[in-house]
CSV table of C-alpha atoms and ligand atoms in Angstrom, one decimal:
chain,number,residue,atom,x,y,z
A,467,MET,CA,-55.4,18.2,-6.4
A,468,LYS,CA,-53.2,15.5,-8.1
A,469,LYS,CA,-51.2,18.2,-9.7
A,470,LEU,CA,-50.6,19.9,-6.4
A,471,ILE,CA,-49.4,16.7,-4.8
A,472,CYS,CA,-47.0,16.1,-7.8
A,473,VAL,CA,-45.6,19.6,-7.4
A,474,LEU,CA,-45.2,19.1,-3.7
A,475,LEU,CA,-43.5,15.8,-4.2
A,476,VAL,CA,-41.1,17.4,-6.7
A,477,VAL,CA,-40.3,20.2,-4.3
A,478,VAL,CA,-39.7,17.8,-1.4
A,479,PHE,CA,-37.5,15.7,-3.7
A,480,ALA,CA,-35.5,18.7,-4.8
A,481,LEU,CA,-35.1,19.9,-1.1
A,482,SER,CA,-33.9,16.4,-0.1
A,483,LEU,CA,-31.2,16.5,-2.8
A,484,VAL,CA,-30.0,19.9,-1.6
A,485,ALA,CA,-29.9,18.6,2.0
A,486,CYS,CA,-27.6,15.8,0.9
A,487,GLY,CA,-24.9,18.4,0.4
A,488,ASP,CA,-23.2,16.5,-2.5
A,489,VAL,CA,-25.3,17.7,-5.4
A,490,GLY,CA,-23.6,19.1,-8.4
A,491,LYS,CA,-25.0,21.9,-10.6
A,492,GLN,CA,-26.9,19.5,-12.8
A,493,GLY,CA,-28.9,18.3,-9.8
A,494,LYS,CA,-27.0,15.0,-9.9
A,495,LYS,CA,-24.7,13.9,-7.1
A,496,ASP,CA,-21.1,14.7,-8.0
A,497,PHE,CA,-19.4,11.9,-9.8
A,498,ILE,CA,-16.3,10.4,-8.3
A,499,GLY,CA,-13.9,8.2,-10.3
A,500,ILE,CA,-11.8,5.8,-8.3
A,501,ILE,CA,-8.9,4.0,-9.9
A,502,LEU,CA,-7.1,1.1,-8.2
A,503,PRO,CA,-3.9,-0.6,-9.6
A,504,THR,CA,-4.9,-4.2,-9.9
A,505,LYS,CA,-7.2,-7.0,-8.8
A,506,GLU,CA,-4.3,-9.4,-8.7
A,507,GLU,CA,-2.9,-8.2,-5.4
A,508,SER,CA,-5.1,-8.9,-2.3
A,509,ARG,CA,-4.4,-5.5,-0.8
A,510,TRP,CA,-6.6,-3.7,-3.4
A,511,LEU,CA,-9.6,-5.9,-3.0
A,512,ASN,CA,-9.7,-4.7,0.6
A,513,ASP,CA,-9.7,-1.1,-0.5
A,514,GLN,CA,-12.4,-1.9,-3.1
A,515,LYS,CA,-14.6,-3.5,-0.4
A,516,TYR,CA,-14.3,-0.5,1.9
A,517,PHE,CA,-15.0,2.0,-0.9
A,518,GLU,CA,-18.2,0.1,-1.7
A,519,GLU,CA,-19.1,0.2,2.0
A,520,TYR,CA,-18.2,3.8,2.8
A,521,PHE,CA,-19.2,5.4,-0.5
A,522,LYS,CA,-22.7,3.8,-0.5
A,523,GLY,CA,-25.2,6.4,-1.7
A,524,MET,CA,-22.5,8.5,-3.4
A,525,ASN,CA,-22.2,8.6,-7.2
A,526,TYR,CA,-18.9,6.7,-7.8
A,527,GLU,CA,-17.4,4.0,-9.9
A,528,ILE,CA,-14.2,1.9,-9.4
A,529,LEU,CA,-11.9,0.9,-12.3
A,530,PHE,CA,-8.8,-1.2,-12.1
A,531,SER,CA,-5.7,-0.6,-14.2
A,532,GLN,CA,-4.3,-4.1,-14.3
A,533,ASN,CA,-0.8,-2.8,-13.4
A,534,ASN,CA,-0.6,-1.1,-16.8
A,535,SER,CA,0.1,2.6,-17.4
A,536,ALA,CA,-1.8,2.7,-20.7
A,537,THR,CA,-4.9,1.3,-19.0
A,538,GLU,CA,-4.5,3.7,-16.1
A,539,LYS,CA,-4.4,6.6,-18.5
A,540,THR,CA,-7.5,5.3,-20.3
A,541,ASN,CA,-9.3,5.0,-17.0
A,542,VAL,CA,-8.6,8.6,-16.1
A,543,GLU,CA,-9.8,9.7,-19.6
A,544,THR,CA,-13.0,7.6,-19.1
A,545,PHE,CA,-13.7,9.5,-15.8
A,546,ILE,CA,-12.9,12.8,-17.4
A,547,SER,CA,-15.4,12.1,-20.2
A,548,LYS,CA,-18.0,11.0,-17.6
A,549,GLY,CA,-17.7,14.4,-16.0
A,550,ALA,CA,-16.0,13.4,-12.7
A,551,LYS,CA,-15.6,16.1,-10.1
A,552,VAL,CA,-13.0,14.1,-8.2
A,553,ILE,CA,-10.6,11.4,-9.3
A,554,VAL,CA,-9.1,9.2,-6.7
A,555,LEU,CA,-6.0,7.6,-8.3
A,556,CYS,CA,-3.8,4.9,-6.9
A,557,ALA,CA,-1.2,4.9,-9.5
A,558,TYR,CA,0.6,1.9,-11.0
A,559,ASP,CA,3.4,4.0,-12.2
A,560,ALA,CA,4.1,7.1,-10.0
A,561,ALA,CA,5.8,9.1,-12.7
A,562,ALA,CA,3.7,8.1,-15.7
A,563,ALA,CA,0.5,9.0,-13.9
A,564,ALA,CA,1.5,12.7,-13.8
A,565,SER,CA,0.4,13.4,-17.3
A,566,ALA,CA,-3.1,11.9,-16.5
A,567,VAL,CA,-3.3,14.1,-13.4
A,568,ASN,CA,-2.4,17.2,-15.6
A,569,GLU,CA,-5.2,16.3,-18.0
A,570,ALA,CA,-7.8,15.9,-15.3
A,571,SER,CA,-6.7,19.1,-13.7
A,572,LYS,CA,-7.2,21.0,-16.9
A,573,GLU,CA,-10.9,20.0,-16.7
A,574,GLY,CA,-11.1,21.4,-13.2
A,575,ILE,CA,-11.2,17.9,-11.6
A,576,THR,CA,-9.7,17.5,-8.1
A,577,VAL,CA,-7.2,14.6,-8.0
A,578,ILE,CA,-6.5,12.7,-4.9
A,579,SER,CA,-3.4,10.4,-4.9
A,580,TYR,CA,-4.4,7.3,-3.1
A,581,ASP,CA,-1.9,5.3,-1.0
A,582,ARG,CA,0.9,5.8,-3.6
A,583,LEU,CA,2.2,9.3,-4.3
A,584,ILE,CA,2.0,10.5,-7.9
A,585,MET,CA,5.3,12.2,-8.6
A,586,GLY,CA,6.4,15.2,-10.6
A,587,THR,CA,3.2,17.2,-11.1
A,588,ASP,CA,2.2,20.4,-9.3
A,589,LYS,CA,-1.4,19.7,-10.3
A,590,LEU,CA,-2.0,17.0,-7.7
A,591,ASP,CA,-4.4,18.2,-5.0
A,592,TYR,CA,-4.3,15.8,-2.1
A,593,TYR,CA,-2.7,12.6,-0.9
A,594,VAL,CA,-4.0,10.0,1.5
A,595,THR,CA,-1.5,7.4,2.7
A,596,PHE,CA,-0.2,5.2,5.4
A,597,ASP,CA,3.2,6.1,7.0
A,598,SER,CA,5.2,4.0,4.6
A,599,CYS,CA,8.6,4.8,6.2
A,600,SER,CA,7.2,3.4,9.5
A,601,VAL,CA,6.1,0.2,7.6
A,602,GLY,CA,9.7,-0.5,6.6
A,603,LYS,CA,11.0,0.5,10.0
A,604,ALA,CA,8.6,-1.9,11.7
A,605,GLN,CA,9.7,-4.7,9.5
A,606,ALA,CA,13.4,-4.0,10.2
A,607,ASP,CA,12.7,-3.5,14.0
A,608,TYR,CA,11.2,-7.0,14.1
A,609,LEU,CA,14.3,-8.6,12.4
A,610,VAL,CA,16.7,-6.7,14.6
A,611,GLU,CA,14.8,-7.6,17.8
A,612,LYS,CA,14.7,-11.3,16.9
A,613,ALA,CA,18.5,-11.3,16.0
A,614,GLY,CA,19.4,-10.1,19.5
A,615,SER,CA,23.1,-10.2,20.1
A,616,GLU,CA,23.8,-13.0,17.6
A,617,LYS,CA,26.2,-12.3,14.7
A,618,GLY,CA,26.4,-13.6,11.2
A,619,ILE,CA,22.8,-14.2,10.4
A,620,ASN,CA,22.0,-14.6,6.7
A,621,LEU,CA,19.9,-11.7,5.4
A,622,TYR,CA,18.0,-11.5,2.2
A,623,MET,CA,16.4,-8.2,1.2
A,624,TYR,CA,13.7,-7.5,-1.3
A,625,SER,CA,12.2,-4.2,-2.4
A,626,GLY,CA,8.8,-3.2,-3.8
A,627,ALA,CA,8.3,-2.3,-7.4
A,628,LEU,CA,10.5,0.6,-8.6
A,629,THR,CA,7.4,2.1,-10.3
A,630,ASP,CA,6.0,2.8,-6.9
A,631,ASN,CA,7.2,5.7,-4.7
A,632,ASN,CA,6.1,3.8,-1.6
A,633,SER,CA,8.8,1.2,-2.3
A,634,VAL,CA,11.5,3.8,-1.7
A,635,LEU,CA,9.9,4.9,1.6
A,636,PHE,CA,9.5,1.3,2.8
A,637,PHE,CA,13.2,0.7,1.9
A,638,GLU,CA,14.3,3.9,3.5
A,639,GLY,CA,12.5,3.0,6.8
A,640,ALA,CA,14.0,-0.4,6.8
A,641,TRP,CA,17.5,0.6,5.8
A,642,LYS,CA,17.9,3.1,8.6
A,643,VAL,CA,17.4,0.3,11.1
A,644,LEU,CA,19.2,-2.5,9.3
A,645,GLN,CA,22.3,-0.7,8.1
A,646,PRO,CA,24.0,-0.5,11.5
A,647,LYS,CA,23.3,-4.2,12.0
A,648,ILE,CA,24.8,-5.0,8.7
A,649,ALA,CA,27.8,-2.9,9.5
A,650,ASP,CA,28.4,-4.6,12.9
A,651,GLY,CA,28.1,-8.1,11.4
A,652,THR,CA,24.8,-9.1,13.0
A,653,PHE,CA,23.5,-9.6,9.4
A,654,VAL,CA,25.4,-10.9,6.4
A,655,VAL,CA,23.6,-9.8,3.3
A,656,ARG,CA,23.4,-12.7,0.9
A,657,ASN,CA,21.6,-11.4,-2.1
A,658,CYS,CA,22.6,-7.8,-2.8
A,659,GLU,CA,26.1,-6.7,-3.6
A,660,LYS,CA,24.9,-3.1,-3.8
A,661,ALA,CA,23.6,-3.1,-0.2
A,662,ILE,CA,27.0,-4.4,1.0
A,663,GLN,CA,28.7,-1.6,-0.9
A,664,PHE,CA,26.7,0.9,1.1
A,665,LYS,CA,26.9,-0.9,4.4
A,666,ASP,CA,28.6,2.0,6.3
A,667,LYS,CA,26.2,4.7,5.1
A,668,ASN,CA,22.9,5.3,7.0
A,669,ASN,CA,21.6,8.3,5.2
A,670,LEU,CA,21.4,7.2,1.6
A,671,THR,CA,20.3,9.5,-1.2
A,672,ARG,CA,17.2,8.5,-3.2
A,673,GLU,CA,19.5,7.5,-6.1
A,674,GLU,CA,21.6,5.3,-3.9
A,675,MET,CA,18.5,3.6,-2.5
A,676,VAL,CA,17.2,3.0,-6.0
A,677,SER,CA,20.5,1.6,-7.1
A,678,ILE,CA,20.2,-1.0,-4.3
A,679,MET,CA,16.6,-1.7,-5.0
A,680,GLN,CA,17.1,-2.2,-8.7
A,681,THR,CA,18.9,-5.5,-7.9
A,682,ILE,CA,16.2,-6.8,-5.6
A,683,ASP,CA,13.0,-5.5,-7.2
A,684,SER,CA,10.0,-7.8,-6.5
A,685,GLU,CA,7.9,-5.8,-9.0
A,686,TRP,CA,5.1,-6.5,-6.5
A,687,ASN,CA,4.8,-9.9,-8.2
A,688,MET,CA,4.5,-13.3,-6.6
A,689,GLU,CA,6.1,-15.2,-9.5
A,690,ARG,CA,8.9,-12.8,-9.6
A,691,CYS,CA,9.5,-13.3,-5.8
A,692,LYS,CA,9.6,-17.0,-6.2
A,693,SER,CA,12.2,-16.9,-9.0
A,694,LEU,CA,14.3,-14.2,-7.3
A,695,ALA,CA,14.4,-16.3,-4.1
A,696,GLU,CA,15.3,-19.5,-5.9
A,697,ALA,CA,18.0,-17.7,-7.9
A,698,ASN,CA,19.4,-16.0,-4.7
A,699,LEU,CA,19.5,-19.3,-2.8
A,700,THR,CA,21.3,-21.0,-5.6
A,701,ALA,CA,23.8,-18.2,-5.9
A,702,ALA,CA,24.4,-18.0,-2.1
A,703,GLY,CA,25.0,-21.7,-1.8
A,704,ASP,CA,25.1,-23.6,1.6
A,705,LYS,CA,26.8,-20.8,3.5
A,706,GLY,CA,23.8,-18.6,2.9
A,707,LYS,CA,21.3,-21.2,4.2
A,708,GLY,CA,20.6,-22.5,7.7
A,709,LYS,CA,19.2,-19.6,9.7
A,710,VAL,CA,17.7,-17.2,7.2
A,711,TYR,CA,16.1,-13.7,7.8
A,712,VAL,CA,14.2,-12.1,5.0
A,713,LEU,CA,13.2,-8.4,4.7
A,714,GLY,CA,10.1,-8.9,2.5
A,715,PRO,CA,9.0,-6.2,0.1
A,716,ALA,CA,6.2,-4.8,2.3
A,717,ASP,CA,3.4,-6.8,0.7
A,718,ASP,CA,1.9,-10.0,2.2
A,719,ASP,CA,1.3,-11.7,-1.1
A,720,CYS,CA,5.0,-11.3,-2.0
A,721,CYS,CA,6.0,-12.4,1.5
A,722,ARG,CA,4.1,-15.7,1.2
A,723,ALA,CA,5.6,-16.3,-2.2
A,724,LEU,CA,9.1,-15.7,-0.8
A,725,SER,CA,8.4,-17.8,2.3
A,726,ASP,CA,7.2,-20.8,0.2
A,727,ALA,CA,10.4,-20.6,-1.9
A,728,PHE,CA,12.7,-20.3,1.1
A,729,LEU,CA,11.0,-23.1,3.0
A,730,ALA,CA,11.1,-25.4,-0.1
A,731,ASP,CA,14.9,-25.5,0.3
A,732,PRO,CA,15.6,-28.2,2.9
A,733,LYS,CA,18.9,-26.5,3.9
A,734,VAL,CA,16.9,-23.5,5.2
A,735,THR,CA,16.4,-24.6,8.8
A,736,GLU,CA,15.0,-21.5,10.3
A,737,LEU,CA,13.1,-18.6,8.6
A,738,LYS,CA,12.1,-15.2,9.9
A,739,ILE,CA,10.3,-13.2,7.2
A,740,THR,CA,8.4,-9.9,7.2
A,741,GLY,CA,5.3,-8.9,5.4
A,742,ALA,CA,2.9,-5.9,5.3
A,743,ASP,CA,-0.8,-5.1,4.7
A,744,GLY,CA,-2.4,-7.7,6.9
A,745,VAL,CA,-4.4,-9.5,4.2
A,746,GLU,CA,-6.5,-12.4,5.1
A,747,ALA,CA,-4.5,-14.9,3.1
A,748,SER,CA,-1.5,-14.3,5.4
A,749,VAL,CA,-3.4,-15.0,8.6
A,750,GLN,CA,-2.8,-18.8,8.7
A,751,TYR,CA,0.8,-18.2,7.5
A,752,ILE,CA,1.4,-16.0,10.6
A,753,ILE,CA,-0.2,-18.5,12.9
A,754,ASP,CA,1.9,-21.3,11.4
A,755,GLY,CA,5.1,-19.3,11.6
A,756,LYS,CA,5.6,-19.4,7.9
A,757,GLN,CA,5.3,-15.5,7.9
A,758,SER,CA,6.8,-14.0,11.0
A,759,MET,CA,4.9,-10.7,11.1
A,760,THR,CA,2.8,-8.3,9.1
A,761,VAL,CA,2.4,-4.5,9.3
A,762,TYR,CA,-1.3,-4.1,9.3
A,763,LYS,CA,-2.8,-1.3,7.3
A,764,ASP,CA,-6.4,-0.8,8.1
A,765,THR,CA,-7.5,0.4,4.7
A,766,GLN,CA,-10.8,1.8,6.1
A,767,ALA,CA,-8.7,4.7,7.4
A,768,LEU,CA,-7.6,5.7,3.9
A,769,VAL,CA,-11.1,5.3,2.5
A,770,LYS,CA,-12.5,7.4,5.3
A,771,ALA,CA,-9.8,10.0,4.8
A,772,THR,CA,-10.7,10.2,1.1
A,773,LYS,CA,-14.3,10.6,1.9
A,774,GLN,CA,-13.6,13.3,4.4
A,775,ILE,CA,-11.7,15.3,1.7
A,776,ILE,CA,-14.5,14.9,-0.8
A,777,GLU,CA,-17.2,15.8,1.6
A,778,ALA,CA,-15.3,19.0,2.7
A,779,LEU,CA,-14.9,20.0,-1.0
A,780,GLN,CA,-18.6,19.4,-1.7
A,781,LYS,CA,-19.4,21.7,1.2
A,782,GLY,CA,-17.1,24.3,-0.2
A,783,GLU,CA,-14.7,23.9,2.7
A,784,LYS,CA,-11.0,23.5,2.8
A,785,PRO,CA,-10.3,19.8,3.6
A,786,LYS,CA,-8.3,19.2,6.8
A,787,THR,CA,-5.0,17.5,6.3
A,788,ASP,CA,-2.2,16.6,8.7
A,789,THR,CA,1.0,16.8,6.8
A,790,VAL,CA,2.6,17.3,3.4
A,791,TYR,CA,4.5,15.0,1.1
A,792,ASN,CA,6.8,16.5,-1.5
A,793,ASN,CA,6.3,14.9,-5.0
A,794,ASP,CA,9.3,16.7,-6.6
A,795,ALA,CA,6.9,19.4,-7.9
A,796,LYS,CA,5.0,20.6,-4.8
A,797,ASP,CA,4.2,19.9,-1.2
A,798,VAL,CA,1.0,17.9,-1.4
A,799,PRO,CA,-1.5,18.3,1.5
A,800,THR,CA,-1.7,14.8,3.0
A,801,ILE,CA,-3.8,12.8,5.5
A,802,GLN,CA,-1.6,10.1,6.9
A,803,ALA,CA,-2.7,6.9,8.7
A,804,ASP,CA,-0.9,4.8,11.2
A,805,VAL,CA,0.0,1.1,11.0
A,806,VAL,CA,0.4,-1.7,13.6
A,807,THR,CA,2.7,-4.7,13.8
A,808,VAL,CA,1.0,-8.0,14.0
A,809,THR,CA,2.7,-11.3,15.0
A,810,ALA,CA,1.4,-14.6,16.2
A,811,ASP,CA,1.4,-13.1,19.7
A,812,ASN,CA,-1.1,-10.3,19.1
A,813,ILE,CA,-3.0,-11.7,16.1
A,814,ALA,CA,-6.0,-12.7,18.2
A,815,GLU,CA,-6.3,-9.2,19.7
A,816,ILE,CA,-5.7,-7.2,16.5
A,817,PHE,CA,-7.5,-9.4,13.9
A,818,PHE,CA,-10.0,-11.6,15.7
A,819,GLU,CA,-11.2,-9.9,18.8
A,820,SER,CA,-11.7,-6.6,16.9
A,821,GLY,CA,-13.6,-8.5,14.2
A,822,VAL,CA,-11.3,-7.7,11.3
A,823,TYR,CA,-11.2,-11.5,10.5
A,824,ASP,CA,-13.2,-14.4,11.8
A,825,GLY,CA,-10.9,-16.3,14.2
A,826,SER,CA,-13.0,-19.4,14.0
A,827,LYS,CA,-11.8,-20.0,10.4
A,828,TYR,CA,-8.3,-20.5,11.6
A,829,THR,CA,-6.6,-23.2,13.6
A,830,GLY,CA,-3.8,-23.1,16.1
A,831,TRP,CA,-4.0,-19.6,17.4
A,832,LYS,CA,-5.5,-20.1,20.9
B,1620,BGC,C1,1.1,-0.6,-1.1
B,1620,BGC,C2,1.0,-1.9,-0.5
B,1620,BGC,C3,0.8,-3.0,-1.5
B,1620,BGC,C4,1.8,-2.9,-2.7
B,1620,BGC,C5,1.6,-3.8,-3.8
B,1620,BGC,C6,2.1,-0.6,-2.2
B,1620,BGC,O1,2.1,0.7,-2.8
B,1620,BGC,O2,1.3,0.4,-0.2
B,1620,BGC,O3,0.0,-2.0,0.5
B,1620,BGC,O4,0.9,-4.3,-1.0
B,1620,BGC,O5,1.8,-1.6,-3.2
B,1620,BGC,O6,0.4,-3.7,-4.4
C-alpha cells in the first residue's frame, strides 16, 4: 500500500511539473540567467525588485556586472556553464557584449537584450525596451515649453554614456526638438562647442551625434556629472549663469548630481533640469523644484515583456513582438514600452495615488 501511495505521489508530482509548462528535458524548470549592469545606479535596483516579484517560481538567477565588460563576459559564461536556456542581458557596453551573445548563441541559448540594445551581432534574438527617443523628446519638450517665447536662455546639455546605445537615442530625441530653438536663439548652448557647430542641422548622422556627445559624456556617473558641471560653469563664467536650463542625461541619479552642482553656484538664480527613470530618490527633488521633471519608466513593463517572451518560448510558440530595432547586424524583434512625463503637477497622480511610491513619506506635495 505504502509503495502504491509513493508511486502515485511521484506520478502526481511529475504531472504537476508538466502542467507548469516551463520544464526542460531534465525535468527541471528551464534556467534563466539575468544580467544587469550595476547596483550603483538606482534604476537597476527597481528592475531587480520586479524580476524577483514576477519571476517568483521560475528557475532564475540575477548577476550584476559592476559596469565592467570583463565581469559582464564572465557572467554570461557562468550562465552558459550553468546550462541556461535563456539569457537576459542588459549590457554595460553595447558593442563589447556582442561576442558574449555569440558565445551563448553557439550553445543554443536564446538571448534577450534588456533595455539597452546589444549592437553588431546577428545572433541576438529579442529586445525589450522603452521608447528611448521619446524619453529624450519628452525632456526637450519640457525645456522648450518652459522657455516660451523668451530668447537667450543659457542651456547646458549632457549625454548618457557612450558605451550605451540608448544614449544616442535619448540624444537624438532631444536634439530634434532643441535644435530649432538653438538655431533661433531661444537657447544659448554654454557647454558644448560641437553642438553649436551643428546648430542648423536637425537630422544628424549617428557619427555627428556621437561627436557632440563625446564632449558632454556623463558616463552615467554622478561624480563625473558633478565635475563636468563645475568645470562647465567655471568655463562659462557669469554670462552663462543666472537663468539656467539643463538637458540632463536621461538618468535621475545624474540629474540630481548635476542639480546639486548647479544650485551650489550662487550665481545660478533659476534652474530647470530634466531627468528620467522616475526613481524614488528623485521624488523629493521634484517636489522641491530641484529637479524639474522626470520621464517615468515603469520597469514592470519590461520585466513583464521579458517574461512574456520566455513563456512563449517555453510553450514552443513564437513570442509576440511589436516592432524591430536594427543593431547594425539585423532587425531585432522588439517589445517596446511607453514612458510618461512626471512633474510636480502630476506627481501625486502618477506616483502616489497609483501606489508606485508612498506619498506620506514626502512633504510639500499637497
Ligand atoms: C537606461 C536608463 C538608466 C541609464 C543609466 C540607460 O540605458 O535606459 O534608464 O538610467 O542607462 O544606468
